[in-house]
mmCIF file of C-alpha atoms and ligand atoms in Angstrom:
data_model
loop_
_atom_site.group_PDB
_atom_site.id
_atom_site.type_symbol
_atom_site.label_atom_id
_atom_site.label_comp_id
_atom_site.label_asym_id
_atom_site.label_seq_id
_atom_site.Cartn_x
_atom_site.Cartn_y
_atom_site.Cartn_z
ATOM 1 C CA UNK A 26 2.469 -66.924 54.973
ATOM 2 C CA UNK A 27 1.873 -69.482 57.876
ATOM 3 C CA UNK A 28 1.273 -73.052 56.509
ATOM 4 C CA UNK A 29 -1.907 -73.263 58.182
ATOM 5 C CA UNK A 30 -3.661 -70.731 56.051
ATOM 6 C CA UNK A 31 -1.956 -72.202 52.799
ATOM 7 C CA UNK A 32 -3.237 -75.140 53.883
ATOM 8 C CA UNK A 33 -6.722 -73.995 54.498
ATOM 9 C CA UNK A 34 -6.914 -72.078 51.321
ATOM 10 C CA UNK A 35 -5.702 -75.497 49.550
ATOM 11 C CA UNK A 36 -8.496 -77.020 51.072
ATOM 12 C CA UNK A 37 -11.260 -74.654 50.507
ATOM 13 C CA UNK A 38 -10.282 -74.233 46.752
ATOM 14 C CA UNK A 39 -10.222 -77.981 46.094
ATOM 15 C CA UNK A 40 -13.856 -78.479 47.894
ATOM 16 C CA UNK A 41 -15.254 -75.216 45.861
ATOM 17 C CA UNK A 42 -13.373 -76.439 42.329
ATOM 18 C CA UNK A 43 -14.813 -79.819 42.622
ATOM 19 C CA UNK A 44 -18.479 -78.496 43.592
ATOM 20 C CA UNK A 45 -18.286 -75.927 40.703
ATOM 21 C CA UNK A 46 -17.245 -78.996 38.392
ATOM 22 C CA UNK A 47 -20.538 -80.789 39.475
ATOM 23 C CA UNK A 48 -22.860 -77.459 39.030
ATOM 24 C CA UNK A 49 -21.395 -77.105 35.393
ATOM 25 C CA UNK A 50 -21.840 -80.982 34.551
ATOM 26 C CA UNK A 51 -25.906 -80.097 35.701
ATOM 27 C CA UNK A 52 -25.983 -76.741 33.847
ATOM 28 C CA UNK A 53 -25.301 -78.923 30.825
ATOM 29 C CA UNK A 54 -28.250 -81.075 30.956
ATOM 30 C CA UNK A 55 -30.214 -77.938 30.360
ATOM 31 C CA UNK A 56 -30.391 -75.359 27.552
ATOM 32 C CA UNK A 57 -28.193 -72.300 28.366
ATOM 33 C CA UNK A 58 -27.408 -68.945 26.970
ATOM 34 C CA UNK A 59 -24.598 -68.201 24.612
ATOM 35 C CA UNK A 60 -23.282 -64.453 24.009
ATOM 36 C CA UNK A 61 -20.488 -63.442 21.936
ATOM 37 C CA UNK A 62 -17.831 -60.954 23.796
ATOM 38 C CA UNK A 63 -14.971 -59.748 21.494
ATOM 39 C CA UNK A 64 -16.009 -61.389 18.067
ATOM 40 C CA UNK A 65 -17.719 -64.149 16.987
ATOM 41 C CA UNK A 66 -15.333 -67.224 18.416
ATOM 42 C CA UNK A 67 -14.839 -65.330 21.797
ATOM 43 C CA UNK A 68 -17.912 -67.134 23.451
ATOM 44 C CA UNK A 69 -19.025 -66.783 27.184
ATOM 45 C CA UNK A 70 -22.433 -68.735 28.787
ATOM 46 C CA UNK A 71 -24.980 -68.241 31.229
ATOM 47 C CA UNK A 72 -22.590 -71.528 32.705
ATOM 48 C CA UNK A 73 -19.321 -69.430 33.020
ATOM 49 C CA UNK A 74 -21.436 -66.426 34.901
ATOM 50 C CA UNK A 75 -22.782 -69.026 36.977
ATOM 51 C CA UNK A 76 -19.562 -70.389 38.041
ATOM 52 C CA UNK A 77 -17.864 -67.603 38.630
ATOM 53 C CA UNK A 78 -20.588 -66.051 40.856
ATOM 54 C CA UNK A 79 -20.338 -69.276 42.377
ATOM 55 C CA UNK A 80 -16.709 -68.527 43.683
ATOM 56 C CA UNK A 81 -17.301 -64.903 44.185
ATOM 57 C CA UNK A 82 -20.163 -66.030 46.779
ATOM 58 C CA UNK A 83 -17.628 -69.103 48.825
ATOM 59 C CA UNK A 84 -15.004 -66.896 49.022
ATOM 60 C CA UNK A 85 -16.624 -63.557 49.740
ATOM 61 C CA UNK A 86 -18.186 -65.247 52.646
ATOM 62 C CA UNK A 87 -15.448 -66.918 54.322
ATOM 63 C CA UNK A 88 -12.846 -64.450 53.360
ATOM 64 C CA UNK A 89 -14.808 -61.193 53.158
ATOM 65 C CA UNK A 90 -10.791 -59.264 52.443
ATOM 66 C CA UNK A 91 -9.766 -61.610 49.727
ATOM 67 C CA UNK A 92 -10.267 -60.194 46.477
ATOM 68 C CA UNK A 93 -11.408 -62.043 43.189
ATOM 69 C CA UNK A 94 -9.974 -60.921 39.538
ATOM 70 C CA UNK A 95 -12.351 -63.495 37.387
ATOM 71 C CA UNK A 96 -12.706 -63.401 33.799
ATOM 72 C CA UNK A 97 -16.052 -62.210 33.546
ATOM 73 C CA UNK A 98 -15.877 -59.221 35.898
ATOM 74 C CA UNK A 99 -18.104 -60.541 38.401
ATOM 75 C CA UNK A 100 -16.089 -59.607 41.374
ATOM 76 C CA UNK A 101 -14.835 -56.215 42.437
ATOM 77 C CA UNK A 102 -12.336 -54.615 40.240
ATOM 78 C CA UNK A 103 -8.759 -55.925 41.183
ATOM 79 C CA UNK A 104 -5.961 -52.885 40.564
ATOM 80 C CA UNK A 105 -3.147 -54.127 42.693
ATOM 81 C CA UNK A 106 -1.967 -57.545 43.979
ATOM 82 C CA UNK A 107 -1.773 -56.773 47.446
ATOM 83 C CA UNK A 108 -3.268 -59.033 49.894
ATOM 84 C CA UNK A 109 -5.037 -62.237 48.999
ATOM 85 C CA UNK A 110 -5.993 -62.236 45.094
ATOM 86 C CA UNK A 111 -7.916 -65.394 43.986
ATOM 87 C CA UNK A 112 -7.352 -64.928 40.032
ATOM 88 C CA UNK A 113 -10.207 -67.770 38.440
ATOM 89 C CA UNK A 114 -11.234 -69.101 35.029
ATOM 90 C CA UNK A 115 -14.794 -69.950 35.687
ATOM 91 C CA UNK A 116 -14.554 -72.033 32.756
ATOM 92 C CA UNK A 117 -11.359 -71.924 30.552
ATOM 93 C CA UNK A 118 -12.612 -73.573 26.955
ATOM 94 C CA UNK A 119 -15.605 -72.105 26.297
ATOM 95 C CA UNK A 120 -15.439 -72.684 22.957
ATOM 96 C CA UNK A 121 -14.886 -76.372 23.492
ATOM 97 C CA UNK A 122 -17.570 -76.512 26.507
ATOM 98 C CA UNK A 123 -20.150 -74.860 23.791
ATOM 99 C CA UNK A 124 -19.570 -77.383 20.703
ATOM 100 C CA UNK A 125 -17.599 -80.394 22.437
ATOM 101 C CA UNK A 126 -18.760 -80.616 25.865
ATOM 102 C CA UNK A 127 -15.490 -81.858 27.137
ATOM 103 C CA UNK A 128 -12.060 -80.262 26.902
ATOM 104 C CA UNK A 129 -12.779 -77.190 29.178
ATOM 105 C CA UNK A 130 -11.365 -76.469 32.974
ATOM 106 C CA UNK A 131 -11.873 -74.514 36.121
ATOM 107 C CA UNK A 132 -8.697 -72.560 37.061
ATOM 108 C CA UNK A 133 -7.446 -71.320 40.439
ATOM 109 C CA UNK A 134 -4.708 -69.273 41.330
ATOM 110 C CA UNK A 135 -4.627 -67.721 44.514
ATOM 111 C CA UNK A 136 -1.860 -65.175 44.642
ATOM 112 C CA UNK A 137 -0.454 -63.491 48.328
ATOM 113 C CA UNK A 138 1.071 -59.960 47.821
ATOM 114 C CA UNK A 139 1.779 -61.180 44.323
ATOM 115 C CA UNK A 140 3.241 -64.444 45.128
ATOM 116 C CA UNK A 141 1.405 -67.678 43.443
ATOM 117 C CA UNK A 142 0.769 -69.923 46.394
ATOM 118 C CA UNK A 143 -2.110 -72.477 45.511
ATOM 119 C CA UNK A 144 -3.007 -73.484 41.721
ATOM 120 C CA UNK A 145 -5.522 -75.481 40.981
ATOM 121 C CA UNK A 146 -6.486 -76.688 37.435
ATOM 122 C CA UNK A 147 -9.591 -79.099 36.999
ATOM 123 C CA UNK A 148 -10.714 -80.927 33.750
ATOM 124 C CA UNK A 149 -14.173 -81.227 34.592
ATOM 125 C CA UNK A 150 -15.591 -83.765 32.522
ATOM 126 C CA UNK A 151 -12.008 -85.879 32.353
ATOM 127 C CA UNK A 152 -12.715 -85.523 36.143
ATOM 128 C CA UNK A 153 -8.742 -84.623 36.310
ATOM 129 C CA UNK A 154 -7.486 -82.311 39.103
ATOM 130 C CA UNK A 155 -4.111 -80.568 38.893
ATOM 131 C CA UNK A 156 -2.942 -78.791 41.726
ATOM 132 C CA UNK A 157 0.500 -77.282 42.385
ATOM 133 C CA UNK A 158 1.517 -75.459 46.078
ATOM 134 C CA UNK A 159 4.514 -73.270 45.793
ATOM 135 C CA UNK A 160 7.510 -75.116 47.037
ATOM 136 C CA UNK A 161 5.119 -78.222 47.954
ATOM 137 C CA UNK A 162 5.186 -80.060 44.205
ATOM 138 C CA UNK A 163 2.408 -80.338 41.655
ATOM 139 C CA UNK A 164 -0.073 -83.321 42.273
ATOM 140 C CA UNK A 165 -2.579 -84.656 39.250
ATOM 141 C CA UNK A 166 -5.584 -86.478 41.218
ATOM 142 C CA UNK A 167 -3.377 -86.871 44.198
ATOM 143 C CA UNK A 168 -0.326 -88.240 42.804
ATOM 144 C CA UNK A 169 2.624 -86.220 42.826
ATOM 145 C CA UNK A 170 3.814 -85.450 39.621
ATOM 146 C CA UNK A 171 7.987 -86.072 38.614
ATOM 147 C CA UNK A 172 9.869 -82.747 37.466
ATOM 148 C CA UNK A 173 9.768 -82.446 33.694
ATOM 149 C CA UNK A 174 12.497 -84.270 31.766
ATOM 150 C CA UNK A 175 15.503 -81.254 31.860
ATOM 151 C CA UNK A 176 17.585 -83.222 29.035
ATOM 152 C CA UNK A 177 14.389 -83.400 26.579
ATOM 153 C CA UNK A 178 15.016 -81.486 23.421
ATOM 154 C CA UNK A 179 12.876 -79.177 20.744
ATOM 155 C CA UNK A 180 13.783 -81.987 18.348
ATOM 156 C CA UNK A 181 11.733 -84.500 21.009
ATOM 157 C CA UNK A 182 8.876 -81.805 21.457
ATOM 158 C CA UNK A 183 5.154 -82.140 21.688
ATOM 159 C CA UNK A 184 4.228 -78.222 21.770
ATOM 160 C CA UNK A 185 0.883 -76.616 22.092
ATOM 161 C CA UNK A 186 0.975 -74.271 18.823
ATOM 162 C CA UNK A 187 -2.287 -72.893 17.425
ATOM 163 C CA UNK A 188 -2.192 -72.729 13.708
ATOM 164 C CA UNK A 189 -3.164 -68.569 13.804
ATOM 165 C CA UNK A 190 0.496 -68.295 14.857
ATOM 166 C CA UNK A 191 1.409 -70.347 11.964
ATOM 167 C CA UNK A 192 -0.217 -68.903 8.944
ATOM 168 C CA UNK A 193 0.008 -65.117 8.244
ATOM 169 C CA UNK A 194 -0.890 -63.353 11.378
ATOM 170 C CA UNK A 195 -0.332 -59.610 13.143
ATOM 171 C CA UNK A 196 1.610 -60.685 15.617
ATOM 172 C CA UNK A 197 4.539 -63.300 14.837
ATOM 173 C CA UNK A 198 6.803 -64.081 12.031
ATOM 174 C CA UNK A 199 5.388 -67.133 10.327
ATOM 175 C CA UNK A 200 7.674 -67.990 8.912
ATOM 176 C CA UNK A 201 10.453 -68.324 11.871
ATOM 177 C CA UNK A 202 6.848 -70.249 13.564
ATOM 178 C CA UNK A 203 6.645 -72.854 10.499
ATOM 179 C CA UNK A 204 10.372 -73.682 10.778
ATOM 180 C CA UNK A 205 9.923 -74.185 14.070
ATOM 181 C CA UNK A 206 6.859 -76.779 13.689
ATOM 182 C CA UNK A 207 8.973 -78.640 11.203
ATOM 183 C CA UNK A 208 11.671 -78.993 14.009
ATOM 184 C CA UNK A 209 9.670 -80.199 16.317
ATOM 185 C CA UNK A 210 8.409 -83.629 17.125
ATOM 186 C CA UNK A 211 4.991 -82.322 16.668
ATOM 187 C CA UNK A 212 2.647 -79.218 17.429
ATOM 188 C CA UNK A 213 -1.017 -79.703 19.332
ATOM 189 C CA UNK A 214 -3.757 -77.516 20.124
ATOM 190 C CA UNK A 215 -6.173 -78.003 22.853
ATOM 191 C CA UNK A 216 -8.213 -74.836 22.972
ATOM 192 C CA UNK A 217 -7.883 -74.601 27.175
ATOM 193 C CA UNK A 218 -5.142 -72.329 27.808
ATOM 194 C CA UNK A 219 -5.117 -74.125 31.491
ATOM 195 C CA UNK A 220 -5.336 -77.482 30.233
ATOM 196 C CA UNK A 221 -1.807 -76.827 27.975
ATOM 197 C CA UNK A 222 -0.301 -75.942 31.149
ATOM 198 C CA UNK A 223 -1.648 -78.600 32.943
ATOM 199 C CA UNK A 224 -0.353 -81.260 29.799
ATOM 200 C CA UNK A 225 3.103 -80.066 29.854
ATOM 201 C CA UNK A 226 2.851 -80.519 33.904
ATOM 202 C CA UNK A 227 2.064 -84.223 33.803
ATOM 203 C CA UNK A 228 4.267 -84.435 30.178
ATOM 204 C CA UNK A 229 1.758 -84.763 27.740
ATOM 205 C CA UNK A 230 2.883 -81.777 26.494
ATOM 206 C CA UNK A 231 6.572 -80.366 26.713
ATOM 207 C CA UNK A 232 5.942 -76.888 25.602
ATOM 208 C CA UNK A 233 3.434 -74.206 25.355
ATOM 209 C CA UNK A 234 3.714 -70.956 22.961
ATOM 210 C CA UNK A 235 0.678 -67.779 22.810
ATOM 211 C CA UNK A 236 0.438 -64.605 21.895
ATOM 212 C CA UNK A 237 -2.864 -63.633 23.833
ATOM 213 C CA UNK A 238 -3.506 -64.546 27.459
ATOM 214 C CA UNK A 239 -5.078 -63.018 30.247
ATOM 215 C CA UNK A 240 -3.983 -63.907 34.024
ATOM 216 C CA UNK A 241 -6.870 -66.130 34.680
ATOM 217 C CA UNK A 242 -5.619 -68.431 31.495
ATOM 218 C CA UNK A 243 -2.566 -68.944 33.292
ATOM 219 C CA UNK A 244 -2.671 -67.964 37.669
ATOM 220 C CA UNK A 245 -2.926 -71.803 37.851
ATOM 221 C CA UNK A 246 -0.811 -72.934 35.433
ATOM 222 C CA UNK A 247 2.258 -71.012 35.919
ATOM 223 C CA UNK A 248 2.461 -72.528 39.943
ATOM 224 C CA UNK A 249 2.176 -76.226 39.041
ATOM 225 C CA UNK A 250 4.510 -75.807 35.806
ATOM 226 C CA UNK A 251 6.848 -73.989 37.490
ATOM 227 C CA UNK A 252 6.623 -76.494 40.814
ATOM 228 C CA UNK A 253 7.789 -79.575 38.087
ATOM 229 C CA UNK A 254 10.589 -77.375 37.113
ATOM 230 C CA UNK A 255 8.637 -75.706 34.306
ATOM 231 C CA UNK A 256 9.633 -72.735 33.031
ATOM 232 C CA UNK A 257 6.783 -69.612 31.963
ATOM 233 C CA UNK A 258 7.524 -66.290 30.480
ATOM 234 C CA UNK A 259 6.539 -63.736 27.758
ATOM 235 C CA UNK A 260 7.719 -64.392 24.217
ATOM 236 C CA UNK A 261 10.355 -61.663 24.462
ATOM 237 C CA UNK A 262 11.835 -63.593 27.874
ATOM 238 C CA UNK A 263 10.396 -61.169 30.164
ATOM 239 C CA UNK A 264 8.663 -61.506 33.366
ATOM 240 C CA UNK A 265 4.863 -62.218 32.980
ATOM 241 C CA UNK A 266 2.325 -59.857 34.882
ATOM 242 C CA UNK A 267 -0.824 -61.035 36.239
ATOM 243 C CA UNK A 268 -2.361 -57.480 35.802
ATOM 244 C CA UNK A 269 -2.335 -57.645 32.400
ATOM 245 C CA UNK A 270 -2.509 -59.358 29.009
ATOM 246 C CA UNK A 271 0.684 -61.534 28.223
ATOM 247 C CA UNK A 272 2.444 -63.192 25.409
ATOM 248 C CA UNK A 273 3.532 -67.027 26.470
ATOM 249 C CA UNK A 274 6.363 -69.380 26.086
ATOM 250 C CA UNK A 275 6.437 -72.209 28.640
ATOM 251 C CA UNK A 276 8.484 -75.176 28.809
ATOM 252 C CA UNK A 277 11.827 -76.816 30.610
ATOM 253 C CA UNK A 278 14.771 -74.546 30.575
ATOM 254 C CA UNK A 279 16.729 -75.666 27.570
ATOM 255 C CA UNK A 280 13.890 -75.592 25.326
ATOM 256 C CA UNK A 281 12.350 -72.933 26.767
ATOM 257 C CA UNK A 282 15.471 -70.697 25.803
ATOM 258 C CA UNK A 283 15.528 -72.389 21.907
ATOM 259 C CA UNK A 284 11.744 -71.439 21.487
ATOM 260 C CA UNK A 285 12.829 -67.925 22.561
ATOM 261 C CA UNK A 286 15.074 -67.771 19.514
ATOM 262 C CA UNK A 287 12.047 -68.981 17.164
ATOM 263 C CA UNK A 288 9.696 -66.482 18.215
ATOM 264 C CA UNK A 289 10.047 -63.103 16.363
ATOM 265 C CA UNK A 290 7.706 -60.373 16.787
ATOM 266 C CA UNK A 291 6.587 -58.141 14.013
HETATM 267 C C1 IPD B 3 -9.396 -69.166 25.940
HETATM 268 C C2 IPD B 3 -8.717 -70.529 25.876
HETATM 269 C C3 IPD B 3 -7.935 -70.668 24.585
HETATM 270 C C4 IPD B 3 -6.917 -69.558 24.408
HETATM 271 C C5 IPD B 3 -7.632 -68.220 24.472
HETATM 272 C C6 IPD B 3 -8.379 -68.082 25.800
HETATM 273 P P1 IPD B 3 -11.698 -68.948 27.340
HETATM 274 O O1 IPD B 3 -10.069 -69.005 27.166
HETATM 275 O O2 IPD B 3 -7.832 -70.707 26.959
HETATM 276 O O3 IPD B 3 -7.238 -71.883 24.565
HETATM 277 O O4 IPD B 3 -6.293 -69.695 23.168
HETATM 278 O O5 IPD B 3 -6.678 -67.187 24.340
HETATM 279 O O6 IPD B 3 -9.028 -66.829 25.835
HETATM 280 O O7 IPD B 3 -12.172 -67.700 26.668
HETATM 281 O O8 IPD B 3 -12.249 -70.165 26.735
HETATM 282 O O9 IPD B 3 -11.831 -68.886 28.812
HETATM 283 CA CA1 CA B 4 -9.615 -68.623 29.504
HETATM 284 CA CA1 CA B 5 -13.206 -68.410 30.463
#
């Protein structure tokens, strides 16, 4: 892919992130509509539609064969990552947007015959923007960011844990997960699957562990983590898909193998 167009496409999704940022920071001056999807804590708002359409609508215009896999379905259904896929979050924290107001971001990840080019990860109302170009570095508000500390051990770990994996739960044995939050420094959880990714970018976090994501949690995320030396796959060390749902572990290499060894499916 020629630099020009990466360039171009770096441009455009900055411009359209930062615009979408100031149409959500109106919407929420105004009453809105909340709907439940899945159950009762999986929210989505008239705000997130909104935003998404807004995308769908830039990019449809100026790049009528790009294709758009958002979270709420908006665009055309996406089957194959062939071509230009722009893979978006209109807003990634609903649950935060809807009873904090704060802690939610807009994700970009534009993907080129499945390759993650351009990531883009904003924090609308900390009016933070991550970006990360493949093989270019990872930038928070225009300062390039340093490569994640490779000597930093689980021991000296922040990690972004939500307790569900640490009480009884379907998915994980607990008990493996509650040795491991003893081990570490200490766990976190921030409620924007983009935002962990983003914190263990600019080291706020060092590592990030999920059981549940879909592609437009993480499109972004994985390109600037993996552009500070980051290192994102599914809990069982396998290659993550952005067709489909994925389990997460993402962190430097060293602990990134350790958390592998903590992480026991049922
Ligand atoms: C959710 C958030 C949350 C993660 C969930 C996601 P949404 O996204 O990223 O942190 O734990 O799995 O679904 O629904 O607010 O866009
Ligand atoms: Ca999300
Ligand atoms: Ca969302």
């Amino acid at each position: 892919m020629s630099q020009e167009i990466i360039q171009q496409l770096r441009n455009d999704a900055k411009e359209w992130i930062l615009e979408a940022g100031e149409l959500i920071k109106e919407s929420m001056n105004q009453p809105f509509a909340v709907d439940t999807k899945k159950d009762r804590k999986d929210l989505v708002t008239e705000v997130d539609r909104r935003s998404e359409q807004f995308f769908i609508d830039k990019i449809s215009e100026k790049y009528p064969d790009h294709k758009v896999l958002g979270e709420e379905g908006m665009g055309e259904e996406v089957t194959s990552l062939d071509g230009t896929v722009w893979i978006i979050d209109p807003i990634d924290g609903t649950l935060n947007f809807v009873h904090q107001q704060r802690f939610f971001a807009i994700s970009i990840g534009i993907y080129i015959d499945g390759v993650g080019e351009v990531g883009f990860i904003y924090d609308v109302m900390a009016d933070d923007l991550y970006e990360g170009v493949r093989h270019q570095g990872a930038y928070k508000n225009g300062t390039q960011l340093d490569p994640i500390d490779p000597q930093k051990t689980l021991e000296e770990s922040m990690i972004g844990l939500n307790n569900t994996w640490v009480i009884p739960n379907r998915r994980l044995d607990e008990k493996k997960m509650q040795e491991l939050s003893r081990n570490v420094k200490g766990t976190r959880s921030y409620g924007s699957a983009s935002l962990e990714f983003a914190y263990i970018a600019d080291g706020t976090l060092d590592a990030y562990i999920t059981m549940r994501l879909s592609p437009w949690d993480i499109a972004a995320g994985m390109i600037i983590v993996s552009e500070v030396g980051g290192v994102t796959t599914r809990v069982d060390g396998s290659e993550i898909g952005m067709l489909s749902g994925n389990t997460v572990v993402c962190a430097n290499q060293a602990i990134h193998q350790e958390l592998l060894t903590y992480i026991i499916e049922k």
